[in-house]
Coordinates of C-alpha atoms and ligand atoms in Angstrom, one line a residue:
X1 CA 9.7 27.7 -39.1
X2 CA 10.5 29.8 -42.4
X3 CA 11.4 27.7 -45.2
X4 CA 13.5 29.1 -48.2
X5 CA 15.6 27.7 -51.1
X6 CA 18.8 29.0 -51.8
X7 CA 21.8 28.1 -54.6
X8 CA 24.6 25.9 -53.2
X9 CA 26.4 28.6 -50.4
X10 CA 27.8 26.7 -47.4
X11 CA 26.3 29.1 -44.5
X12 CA 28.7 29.8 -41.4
X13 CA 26.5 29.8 -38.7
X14 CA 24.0 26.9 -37.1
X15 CA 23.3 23.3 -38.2
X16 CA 24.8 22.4 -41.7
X17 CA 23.4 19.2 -43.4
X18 CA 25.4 18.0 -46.2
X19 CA 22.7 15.3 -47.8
X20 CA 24.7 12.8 -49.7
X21 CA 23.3 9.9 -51.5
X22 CA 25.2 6.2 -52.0
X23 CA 28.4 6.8 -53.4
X24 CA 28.6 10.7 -53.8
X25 CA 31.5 12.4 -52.6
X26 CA 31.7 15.9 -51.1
X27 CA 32.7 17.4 -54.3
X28 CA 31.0 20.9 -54.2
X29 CA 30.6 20.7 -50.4
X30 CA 34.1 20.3 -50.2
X31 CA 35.5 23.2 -52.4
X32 CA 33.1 25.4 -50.2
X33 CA 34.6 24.5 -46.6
X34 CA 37.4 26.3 -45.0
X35 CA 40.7 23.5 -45.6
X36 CA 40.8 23.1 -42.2
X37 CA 36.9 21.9 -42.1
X38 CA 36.8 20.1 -45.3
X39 CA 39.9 18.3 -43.7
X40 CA 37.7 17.6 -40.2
X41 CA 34.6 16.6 -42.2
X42 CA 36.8 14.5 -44.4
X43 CA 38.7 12.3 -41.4
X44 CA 35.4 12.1 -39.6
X45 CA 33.2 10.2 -42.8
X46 CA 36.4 8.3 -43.2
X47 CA 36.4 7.3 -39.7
X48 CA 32.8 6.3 -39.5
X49 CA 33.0 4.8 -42.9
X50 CA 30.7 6.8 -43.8
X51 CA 29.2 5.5 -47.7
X52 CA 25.7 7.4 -47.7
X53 CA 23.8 4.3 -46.6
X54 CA 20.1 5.4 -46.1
X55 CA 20.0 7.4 -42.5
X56 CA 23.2 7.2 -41.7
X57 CA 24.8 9.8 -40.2
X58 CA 28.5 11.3 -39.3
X59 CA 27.8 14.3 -36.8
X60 CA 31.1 17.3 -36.7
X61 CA 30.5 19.5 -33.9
X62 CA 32.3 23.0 -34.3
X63 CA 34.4 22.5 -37.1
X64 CA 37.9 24.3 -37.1
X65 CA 38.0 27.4 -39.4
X66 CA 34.6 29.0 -39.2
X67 CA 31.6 29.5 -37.0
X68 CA 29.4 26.4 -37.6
X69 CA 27.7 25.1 -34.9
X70 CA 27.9 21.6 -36.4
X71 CA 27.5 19.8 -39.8
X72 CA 25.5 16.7 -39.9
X73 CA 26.7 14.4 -43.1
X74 CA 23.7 12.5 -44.0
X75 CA 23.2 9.2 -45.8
X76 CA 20.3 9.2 -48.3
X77 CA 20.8 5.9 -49.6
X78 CA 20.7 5.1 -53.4
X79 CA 20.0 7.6 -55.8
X80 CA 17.9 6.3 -57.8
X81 CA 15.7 5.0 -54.8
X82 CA 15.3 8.5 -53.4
X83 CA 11.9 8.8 -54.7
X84 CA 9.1 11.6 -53.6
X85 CA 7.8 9.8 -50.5
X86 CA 11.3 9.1 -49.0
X87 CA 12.6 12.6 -49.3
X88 CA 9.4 13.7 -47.2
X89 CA 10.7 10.8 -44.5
X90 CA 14.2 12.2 -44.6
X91 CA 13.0 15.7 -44.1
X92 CA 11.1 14.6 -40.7
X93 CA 13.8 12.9 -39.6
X94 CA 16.1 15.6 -40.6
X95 CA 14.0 18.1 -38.5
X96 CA 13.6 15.9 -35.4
X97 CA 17.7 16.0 -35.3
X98 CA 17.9 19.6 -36.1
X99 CA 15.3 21.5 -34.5
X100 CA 17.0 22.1 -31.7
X101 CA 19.0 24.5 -33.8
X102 CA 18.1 28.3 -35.2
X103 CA 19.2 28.2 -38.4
X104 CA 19.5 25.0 -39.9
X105 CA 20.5 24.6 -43.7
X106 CA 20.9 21.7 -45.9
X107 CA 22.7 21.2 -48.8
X108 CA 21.9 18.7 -51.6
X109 CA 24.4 16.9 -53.8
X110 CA 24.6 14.0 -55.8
X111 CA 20.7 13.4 -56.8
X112 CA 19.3 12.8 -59.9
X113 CA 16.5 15.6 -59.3
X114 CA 17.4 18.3 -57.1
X115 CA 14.2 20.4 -57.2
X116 CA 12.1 17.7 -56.1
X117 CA 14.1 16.2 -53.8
X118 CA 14.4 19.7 -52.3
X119 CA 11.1 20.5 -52.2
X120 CA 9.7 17.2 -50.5
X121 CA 12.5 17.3 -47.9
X122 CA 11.2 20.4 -47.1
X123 CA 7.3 19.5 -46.8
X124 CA 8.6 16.3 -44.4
X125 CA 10.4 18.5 -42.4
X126 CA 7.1 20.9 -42.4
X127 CA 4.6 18.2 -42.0
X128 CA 7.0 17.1 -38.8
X129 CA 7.0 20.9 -37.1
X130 CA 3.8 21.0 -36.1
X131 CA 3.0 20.5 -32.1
X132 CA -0.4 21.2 -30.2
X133 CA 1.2 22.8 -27.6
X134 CA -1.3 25.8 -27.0
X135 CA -2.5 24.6 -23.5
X136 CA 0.9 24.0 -22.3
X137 CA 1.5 26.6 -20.0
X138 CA 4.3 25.6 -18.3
X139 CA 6.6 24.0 -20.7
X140 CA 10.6 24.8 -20.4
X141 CA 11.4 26.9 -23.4
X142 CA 14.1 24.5 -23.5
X143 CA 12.0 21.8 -24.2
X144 CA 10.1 23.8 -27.0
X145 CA 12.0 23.5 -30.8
X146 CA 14.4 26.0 -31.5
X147 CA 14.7 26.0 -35.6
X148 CA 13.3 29.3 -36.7
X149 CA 14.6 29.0 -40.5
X150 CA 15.2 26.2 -42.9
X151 CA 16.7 26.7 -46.0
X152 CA 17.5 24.4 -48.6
X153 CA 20.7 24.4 -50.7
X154 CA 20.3 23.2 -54.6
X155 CA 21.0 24.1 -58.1
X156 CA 18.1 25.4 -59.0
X157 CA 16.5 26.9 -55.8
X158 CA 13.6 28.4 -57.9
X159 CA 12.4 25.1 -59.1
X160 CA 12.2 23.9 -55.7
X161 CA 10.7 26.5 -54.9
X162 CA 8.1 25.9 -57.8
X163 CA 7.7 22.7 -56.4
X164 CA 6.8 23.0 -52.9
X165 CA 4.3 25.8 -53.2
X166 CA 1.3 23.0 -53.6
X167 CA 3.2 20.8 -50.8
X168 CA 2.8 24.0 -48.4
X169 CA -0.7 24.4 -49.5
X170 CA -1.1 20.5 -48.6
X171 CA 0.4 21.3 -45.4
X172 CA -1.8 23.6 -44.6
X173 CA -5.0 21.9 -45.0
X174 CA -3.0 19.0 -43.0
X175 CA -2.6 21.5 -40.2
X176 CA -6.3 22.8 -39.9
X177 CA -7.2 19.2 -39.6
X178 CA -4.6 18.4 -37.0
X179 CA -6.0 21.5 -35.2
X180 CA -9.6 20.6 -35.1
X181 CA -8.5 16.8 -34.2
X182 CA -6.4 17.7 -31.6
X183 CA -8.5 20.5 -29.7
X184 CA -10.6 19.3 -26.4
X185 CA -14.5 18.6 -27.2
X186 CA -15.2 21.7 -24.8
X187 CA -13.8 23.6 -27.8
X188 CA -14.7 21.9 -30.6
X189 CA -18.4 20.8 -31.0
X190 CA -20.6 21.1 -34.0
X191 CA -21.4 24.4 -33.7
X192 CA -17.6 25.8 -32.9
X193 CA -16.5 23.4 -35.8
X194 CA -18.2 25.0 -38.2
X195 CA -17.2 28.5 -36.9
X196 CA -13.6 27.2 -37.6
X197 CA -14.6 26.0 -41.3
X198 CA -15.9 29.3 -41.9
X199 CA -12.2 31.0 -42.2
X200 CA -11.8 28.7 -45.3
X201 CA -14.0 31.5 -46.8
X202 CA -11.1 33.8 -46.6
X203 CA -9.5 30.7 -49.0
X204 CA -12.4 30.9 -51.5
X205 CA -14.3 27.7 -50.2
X206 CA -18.1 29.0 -50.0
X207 CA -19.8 27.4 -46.6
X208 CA -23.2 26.7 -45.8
X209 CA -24.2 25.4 -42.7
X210 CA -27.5 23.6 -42.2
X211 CA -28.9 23.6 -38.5
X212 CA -31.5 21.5 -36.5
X213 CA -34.0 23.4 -38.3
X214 CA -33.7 22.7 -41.6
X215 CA -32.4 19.0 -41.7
X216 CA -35.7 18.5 -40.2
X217 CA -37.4 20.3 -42.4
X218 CA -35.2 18.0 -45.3
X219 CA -36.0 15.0 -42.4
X220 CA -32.7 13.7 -40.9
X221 CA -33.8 11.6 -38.4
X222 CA -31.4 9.6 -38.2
X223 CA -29.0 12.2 -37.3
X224 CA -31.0 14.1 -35.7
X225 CA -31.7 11.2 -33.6
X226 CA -27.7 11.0 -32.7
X227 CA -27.1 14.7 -31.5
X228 CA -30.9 15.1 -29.6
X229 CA -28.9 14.1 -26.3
X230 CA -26.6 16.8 -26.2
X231 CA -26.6 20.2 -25.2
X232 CA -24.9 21.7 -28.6
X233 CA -27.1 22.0 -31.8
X234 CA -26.0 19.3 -34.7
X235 CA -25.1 20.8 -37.9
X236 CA -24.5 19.7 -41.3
X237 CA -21.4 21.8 -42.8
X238 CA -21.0 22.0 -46.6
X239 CA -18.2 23.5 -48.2
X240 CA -17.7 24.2 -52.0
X241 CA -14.5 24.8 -54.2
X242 CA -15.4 24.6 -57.5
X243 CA -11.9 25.2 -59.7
X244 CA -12.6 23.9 -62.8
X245 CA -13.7 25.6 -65.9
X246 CA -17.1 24.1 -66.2
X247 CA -19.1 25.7 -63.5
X248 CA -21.7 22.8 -64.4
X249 CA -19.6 19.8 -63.9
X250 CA -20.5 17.2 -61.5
X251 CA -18.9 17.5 -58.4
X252 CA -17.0 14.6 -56.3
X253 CA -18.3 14.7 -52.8
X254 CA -16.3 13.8 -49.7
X255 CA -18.1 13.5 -46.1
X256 CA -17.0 13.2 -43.2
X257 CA -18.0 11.9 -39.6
X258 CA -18.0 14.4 -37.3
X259 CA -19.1 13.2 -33.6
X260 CA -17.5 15.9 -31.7
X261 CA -17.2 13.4 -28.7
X262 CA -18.8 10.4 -28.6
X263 CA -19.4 8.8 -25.4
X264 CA -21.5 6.3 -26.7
X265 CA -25.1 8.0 -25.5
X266 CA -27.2 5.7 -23.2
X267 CA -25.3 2.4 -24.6
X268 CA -22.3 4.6 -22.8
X269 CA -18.4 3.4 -23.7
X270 CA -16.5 2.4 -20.2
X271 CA -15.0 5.3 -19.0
X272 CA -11.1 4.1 -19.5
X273 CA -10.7 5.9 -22.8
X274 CA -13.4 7.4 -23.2
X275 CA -11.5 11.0 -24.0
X276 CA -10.2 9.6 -27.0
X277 CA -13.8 10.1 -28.4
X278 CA -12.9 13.8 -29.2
X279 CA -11.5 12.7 -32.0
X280 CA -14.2 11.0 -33.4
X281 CA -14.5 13.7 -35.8
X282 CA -11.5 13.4 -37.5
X283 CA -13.0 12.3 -41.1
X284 CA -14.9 16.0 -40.5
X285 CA -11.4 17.0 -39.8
X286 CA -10.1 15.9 -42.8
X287 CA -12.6 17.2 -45.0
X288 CA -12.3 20.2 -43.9
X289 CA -7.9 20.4 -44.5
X290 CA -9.3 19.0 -47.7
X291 CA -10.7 21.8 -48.6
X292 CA -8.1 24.1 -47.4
X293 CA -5.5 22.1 -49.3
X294 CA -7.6 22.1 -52.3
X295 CA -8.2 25.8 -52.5
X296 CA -5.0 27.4 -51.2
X297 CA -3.0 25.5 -54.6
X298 CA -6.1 26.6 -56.7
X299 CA -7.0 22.6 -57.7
X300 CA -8.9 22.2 -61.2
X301 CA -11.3 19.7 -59.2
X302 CA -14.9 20.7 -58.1
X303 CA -14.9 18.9 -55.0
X304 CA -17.6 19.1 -52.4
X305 CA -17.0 18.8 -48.6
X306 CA -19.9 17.3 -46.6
X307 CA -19.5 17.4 -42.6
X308 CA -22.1 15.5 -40.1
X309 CA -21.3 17.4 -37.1
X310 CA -23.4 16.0 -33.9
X311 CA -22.7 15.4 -30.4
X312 CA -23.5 11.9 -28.7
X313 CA -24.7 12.2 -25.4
X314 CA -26.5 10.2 -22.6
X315 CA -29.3 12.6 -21.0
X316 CA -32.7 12.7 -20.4
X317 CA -33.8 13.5 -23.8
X318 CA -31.1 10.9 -25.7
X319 CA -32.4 8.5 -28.0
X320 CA -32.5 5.1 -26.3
X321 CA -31.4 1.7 -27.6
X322 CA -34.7 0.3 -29.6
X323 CA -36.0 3.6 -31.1
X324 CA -36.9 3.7 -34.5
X325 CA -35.5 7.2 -36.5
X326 CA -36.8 7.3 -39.9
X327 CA -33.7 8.4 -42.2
X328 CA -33.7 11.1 -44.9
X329 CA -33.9 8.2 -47.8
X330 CA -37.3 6.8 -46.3
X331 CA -35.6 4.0 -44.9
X332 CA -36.1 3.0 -41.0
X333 CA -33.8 2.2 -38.6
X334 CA -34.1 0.0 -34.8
X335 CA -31.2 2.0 -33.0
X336 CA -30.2 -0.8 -31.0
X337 CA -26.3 0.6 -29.8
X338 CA -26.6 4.0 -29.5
X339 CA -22.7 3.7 -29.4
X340 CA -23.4 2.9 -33.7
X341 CA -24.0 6.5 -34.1
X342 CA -21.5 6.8 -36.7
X343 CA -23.4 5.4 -39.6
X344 CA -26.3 6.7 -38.3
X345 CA -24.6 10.5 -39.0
X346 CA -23.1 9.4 -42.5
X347 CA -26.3 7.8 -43.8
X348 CA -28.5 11.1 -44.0
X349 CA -25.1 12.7 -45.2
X350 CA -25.1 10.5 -47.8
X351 CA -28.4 10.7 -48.9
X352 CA -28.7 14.5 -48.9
X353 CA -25.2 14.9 -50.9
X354 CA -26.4 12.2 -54.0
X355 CA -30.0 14.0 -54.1
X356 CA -28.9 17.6 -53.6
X357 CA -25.6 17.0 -55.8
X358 CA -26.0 14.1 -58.1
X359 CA -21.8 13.5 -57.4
X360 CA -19.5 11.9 -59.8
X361 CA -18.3 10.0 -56.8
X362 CA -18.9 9.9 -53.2
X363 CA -15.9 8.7 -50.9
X364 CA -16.5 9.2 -46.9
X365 CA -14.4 9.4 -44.2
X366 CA -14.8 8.2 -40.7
X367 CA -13.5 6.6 -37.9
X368 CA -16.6 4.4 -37.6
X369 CA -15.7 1.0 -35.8
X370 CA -12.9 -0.2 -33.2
X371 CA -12.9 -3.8 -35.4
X372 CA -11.0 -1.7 -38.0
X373 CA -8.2 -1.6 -35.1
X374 CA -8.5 -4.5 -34.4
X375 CA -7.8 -5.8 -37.9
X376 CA -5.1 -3.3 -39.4
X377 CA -3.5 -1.8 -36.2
X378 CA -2.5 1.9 -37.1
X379 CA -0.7 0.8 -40.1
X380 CA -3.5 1.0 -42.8
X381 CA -6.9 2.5 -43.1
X382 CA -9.9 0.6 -44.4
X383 CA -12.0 0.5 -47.6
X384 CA -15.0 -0.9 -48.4
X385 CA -16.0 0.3 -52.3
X386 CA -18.9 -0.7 -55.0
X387 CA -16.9 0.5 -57.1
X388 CA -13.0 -1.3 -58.3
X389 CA -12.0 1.5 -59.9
X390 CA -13.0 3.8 -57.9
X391 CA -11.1 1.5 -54.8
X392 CA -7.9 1.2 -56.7
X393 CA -7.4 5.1 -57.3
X394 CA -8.1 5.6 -53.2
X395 CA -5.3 2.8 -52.9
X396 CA -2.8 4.0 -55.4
X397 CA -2.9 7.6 -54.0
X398 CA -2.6 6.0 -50.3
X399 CA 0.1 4.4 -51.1
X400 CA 2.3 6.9 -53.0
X401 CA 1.4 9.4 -50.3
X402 CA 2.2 6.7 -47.1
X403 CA -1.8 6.6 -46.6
X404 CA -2.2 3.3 -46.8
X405 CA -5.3 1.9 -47.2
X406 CA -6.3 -2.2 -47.3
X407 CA -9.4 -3.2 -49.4
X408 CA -11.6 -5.4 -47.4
X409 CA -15.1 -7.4 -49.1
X410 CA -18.6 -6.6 -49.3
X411 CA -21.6 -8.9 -49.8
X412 CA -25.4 -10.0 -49.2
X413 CA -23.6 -12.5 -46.8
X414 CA -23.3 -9.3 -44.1
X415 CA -25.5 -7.6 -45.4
X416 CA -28.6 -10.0 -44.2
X417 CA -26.7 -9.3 -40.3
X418 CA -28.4 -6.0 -40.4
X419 CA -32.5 -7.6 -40.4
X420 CA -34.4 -6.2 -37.8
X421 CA -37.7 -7.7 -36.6
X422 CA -39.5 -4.4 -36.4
X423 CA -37.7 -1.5 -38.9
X424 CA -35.8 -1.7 -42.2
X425 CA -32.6 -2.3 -40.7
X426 CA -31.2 -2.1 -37.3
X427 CA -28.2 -0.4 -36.6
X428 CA -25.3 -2.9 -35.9
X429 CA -24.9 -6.6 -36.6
X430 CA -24.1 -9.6 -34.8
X431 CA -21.2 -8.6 -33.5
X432 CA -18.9 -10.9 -36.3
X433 CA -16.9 -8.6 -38.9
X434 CA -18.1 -5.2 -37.3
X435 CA -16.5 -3.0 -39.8
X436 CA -18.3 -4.6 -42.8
X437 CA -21.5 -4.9 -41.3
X438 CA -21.2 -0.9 -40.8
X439 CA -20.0 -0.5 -44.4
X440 CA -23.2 -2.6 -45.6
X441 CA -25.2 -0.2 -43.4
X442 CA -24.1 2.9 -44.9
X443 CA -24.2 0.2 -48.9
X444 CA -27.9 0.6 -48.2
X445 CA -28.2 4.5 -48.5
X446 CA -26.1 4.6 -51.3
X447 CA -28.3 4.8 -54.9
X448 CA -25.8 4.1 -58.5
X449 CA -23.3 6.2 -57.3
X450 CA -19.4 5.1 -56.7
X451 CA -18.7 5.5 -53.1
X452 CA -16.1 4.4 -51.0
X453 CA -15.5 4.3 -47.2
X454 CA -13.0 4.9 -45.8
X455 CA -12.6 3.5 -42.1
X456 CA -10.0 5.6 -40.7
X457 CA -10.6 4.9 -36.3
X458 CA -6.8 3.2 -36.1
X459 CA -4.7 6.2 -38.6
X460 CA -6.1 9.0 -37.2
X461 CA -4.5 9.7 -33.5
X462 CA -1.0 8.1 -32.9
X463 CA 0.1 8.6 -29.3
X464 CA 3.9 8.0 -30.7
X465 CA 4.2 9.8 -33.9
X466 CA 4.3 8.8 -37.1
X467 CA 7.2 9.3 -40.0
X468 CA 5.7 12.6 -40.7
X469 CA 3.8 13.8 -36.9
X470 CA 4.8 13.9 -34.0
X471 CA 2.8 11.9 -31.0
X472 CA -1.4 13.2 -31.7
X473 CA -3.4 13.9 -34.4
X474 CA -2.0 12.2 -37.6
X475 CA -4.0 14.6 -40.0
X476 CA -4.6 11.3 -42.3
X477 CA -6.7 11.9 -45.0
X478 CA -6.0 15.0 -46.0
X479 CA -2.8 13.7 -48.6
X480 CA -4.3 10.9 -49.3
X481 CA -7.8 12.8 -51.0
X482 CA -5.3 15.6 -52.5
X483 CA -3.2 13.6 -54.3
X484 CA -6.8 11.1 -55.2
X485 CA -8.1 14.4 -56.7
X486 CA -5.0 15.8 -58.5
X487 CA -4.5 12.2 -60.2
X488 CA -8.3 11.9 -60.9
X489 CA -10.4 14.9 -61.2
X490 CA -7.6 17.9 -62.3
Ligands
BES1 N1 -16.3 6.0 -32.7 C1 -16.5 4.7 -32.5 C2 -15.4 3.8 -33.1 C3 -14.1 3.9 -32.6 C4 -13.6 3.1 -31.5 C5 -13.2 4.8 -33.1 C6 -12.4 3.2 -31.0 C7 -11.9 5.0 -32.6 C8 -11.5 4.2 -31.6 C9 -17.9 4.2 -33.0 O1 -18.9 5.2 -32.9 C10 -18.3 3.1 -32.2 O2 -18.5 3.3 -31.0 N2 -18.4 1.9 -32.8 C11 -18.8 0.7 -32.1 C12 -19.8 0.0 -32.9 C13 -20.5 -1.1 -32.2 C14 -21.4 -0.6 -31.1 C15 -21.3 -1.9 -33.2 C16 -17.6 -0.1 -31.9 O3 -16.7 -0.2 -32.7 O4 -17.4 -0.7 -30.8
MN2 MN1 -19.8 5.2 -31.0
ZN3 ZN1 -18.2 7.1 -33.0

């Protein structure tokens, strides 16, 4: 779908949306219609008593005196309550009415800022467009979209324009993650995820990607320990984008889980289900859009992406429930669940960014426990922080991007869950609280940095859709940690 911006020009051919808020009248819309449309369009709004209420909509099909297909008046709701966040809503919805349609434009009247508007109707509407639909041989060409072109009628079409250049570099990154998220773990394992991170080169992101080899030599066990069951060789992936002027300034480090399918190893998950496990990389997945989002609008940030990639496995030569892995930090582990391989990953992660990097600030990314389901549902992601300042930024940038994140607490209480009689530490608690006993796990590999985790298992894949994706991989994350950095560290 090819997205323009264009001055107000009523188009004669396809979909024509006429966006008015509360109270606006056609007024420029009108003067541009043919008398005998303006007339059509004019009965029909009167007739539905039509007043711009939020999603409502009046629908003309062929209007006399030209060659429209259709105009679709639609009800933005107040003015001054069309903010950033529900212009990207509008454009999803706008593009799940339209996209049946070629050529679909919209015209804009009666808001308080045009440009902005424009440009965010246009990134929902873009957000919304993407499908997986690569392995779908056999679908009807009638049941793939239509809309080829989008263009956006306002006053001041190169401001919008302005405007949604970054949003389409955020869509981008939000697209590479939905890729990697949504392809089958035949395709994506550690070693073909960090083929696919390699293109961001072609962005500016410099990779580096550490093999079996050398994270024992750096000794990873725990890790290590995770992917030593599966056929495909675990790798750590690090990508760099340094934009800001200091090319000594601290980086912020973001990591994410990346068990390319996770069947739970020799403590194996029942089987209904079980497929869902390919996206038990998606905090790697995000990471990595990070990174594209990041570089492709040129961020001031130095931001680095770490990736555990691994494979969980049962087989002959998997780590069994009550090994002992010794961990990067020195610390010992009793691997009682080999299904708890999630922490096991992010711990050596964590350790190897802080001593390598000495970060400003270490948030990870992973979906680590079904008890985060079972507490939030899909709607909100969780957070467990040392840090409340570093906490409240995640949270404000969740919530003005429709990321939300709930805040849940920390303390020796849970901590003391995680005793084992033989090791440091084993590798899940009692089974009370799940989530926080798995954020206290990764608490104890973190040194005086800030860190935050982010448990992301219920956001991630939404079989329905969400406001902005359609049924699949959400691509959470990767607006959230944009807009995080661009408030924070630009
Ligand atoms: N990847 C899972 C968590 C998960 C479950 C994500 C469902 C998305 C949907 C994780 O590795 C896991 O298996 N966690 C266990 C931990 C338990 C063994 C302490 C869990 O949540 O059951
Ligand atoms: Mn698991
Ligand atoms: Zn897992």
């Amino acid at each position: 779908m090819k997205i323009s911006f264009a001055k107000l020009a009523l188009p004669n051919t396809g979909t024509a949306v006429v966006a008015l808020p509360e109270g606006a009248k056609l007024g420029r819309v009108g003067l541009m219609l043919d008398r005998r449309a303006k007339s059509a369009l004019s009965r029909a709004m009167a007739a539905a008593e039509f007043k711009g209420k939020k999603d409502s909509t009046v629908i003309i099909p062929a209007p006399p005196g030209g060659r429209l297909k259709r105009v679709i008046v639609l009800g933005l709701g107040p003015a001054k309550a069309f903010d950033a966040a529900t212009a990207e809503k509008t454009g999803a919805s706008l593009y799940s009415q339209v996209s049946g349609d070629e050529t679909v434009s919209v015209v804009l009247e009666g808001l308080p800022d045009p440009a902005t508007s424009a440009a965010r109707i246009a990134s929902g509407a873009q957000l919304k467009s993407y499908r997986f639909d690569k392995y779908r041989t056999k679908e009807e060409k009638s049941a793939k979209p239509k809309i080829k072109s989008l263009n956006i009628q306002t006053d001041d079409p190169a401001a919008a324009k302005k405007k949604h250049a970054p949003l389409a570099a955020i869509a981008d990154g939000v697209f590479f993650t939905r890729d990697l998220v949504s392809e089958p773990p035949n395709v994506i394992y550690p070693e073909s995820f960090a083929a696919k991170a390699r293109e961001l080169a072609a962005d500016g992101v410099k990779i580096e990607v550490l093999g079996v080899k050398e994270m024992t030599k750096l000794g990873m066990g725990a890790l290590l320990g995770v992917g030593q069951g599966s056929l495909r060789e675990s790798k750590l992936l690090v990508m760099h984008w340094n934009g800001s002027a200091d090319k000594n300034s601290k980086p912020l480090a973001i990591i994410g889980k990346g068990v390319c399918f996770d069947s739970g190893g020799i403590s194996l998950k029942p089987g209904a289900g079980m497929w869902d496990m390919k996206w038990d990389m998606a905090g790697a997945g995000a990471v990595t859009g990070l990174m594209r989002a990041l570089a492709r609008r040129k961020s001031t940030a130095h931001v680095i992406g770490l990736c555990g990639l691994v494979e969980n496995m049962p087989d002959a030569g998997a780590q069994r429930p009550g090994d002992v892995v010794t961990s990067m930090s020195g610390q010992t582990i009793e691997v009682q669940n080999t299904d708890a391989e999630g922490r096991l990953v992010l711990c050596d992660v964590i350790t190897y960014a802080q001593q390598k990097y000495q970060p400003r600030a270490i948030v990870d990314l992973a979906t680590l426990t079904g008890a985060i389901i079972a507490a939030l549902s899909e709607f909100y992601a969780g957070i467990f922080s040392n840090n409340d300042e570093l906490a409240g930024k995640l949270i404000d940038a969740g919530q003005a991007v429709g990321e939300r994140l709930w805040r849940f607490p920390m303390g020796d209480e849970y901590d003391k869950d995680l005793k084992s009689l033989i090791a440091d530490m084993k590798n899940i608690g009692g089974g009370k609280a799940g989530s926080i006993t798995a954020a206290q796990f990764l608490q104890r590999f973190v040194k005086d940095t800030p860190w935050a985790h982010l448990d992301i298992a219920g956001v991630v894949w939404n079989e329905k859709g969400t406001a902005l994706a359609q049924g699949g991989a959400t691509g959470y994350g990767v607006r959230l940690l944009d807009r995080f950095v661009a408030e924070n560290y630009e």
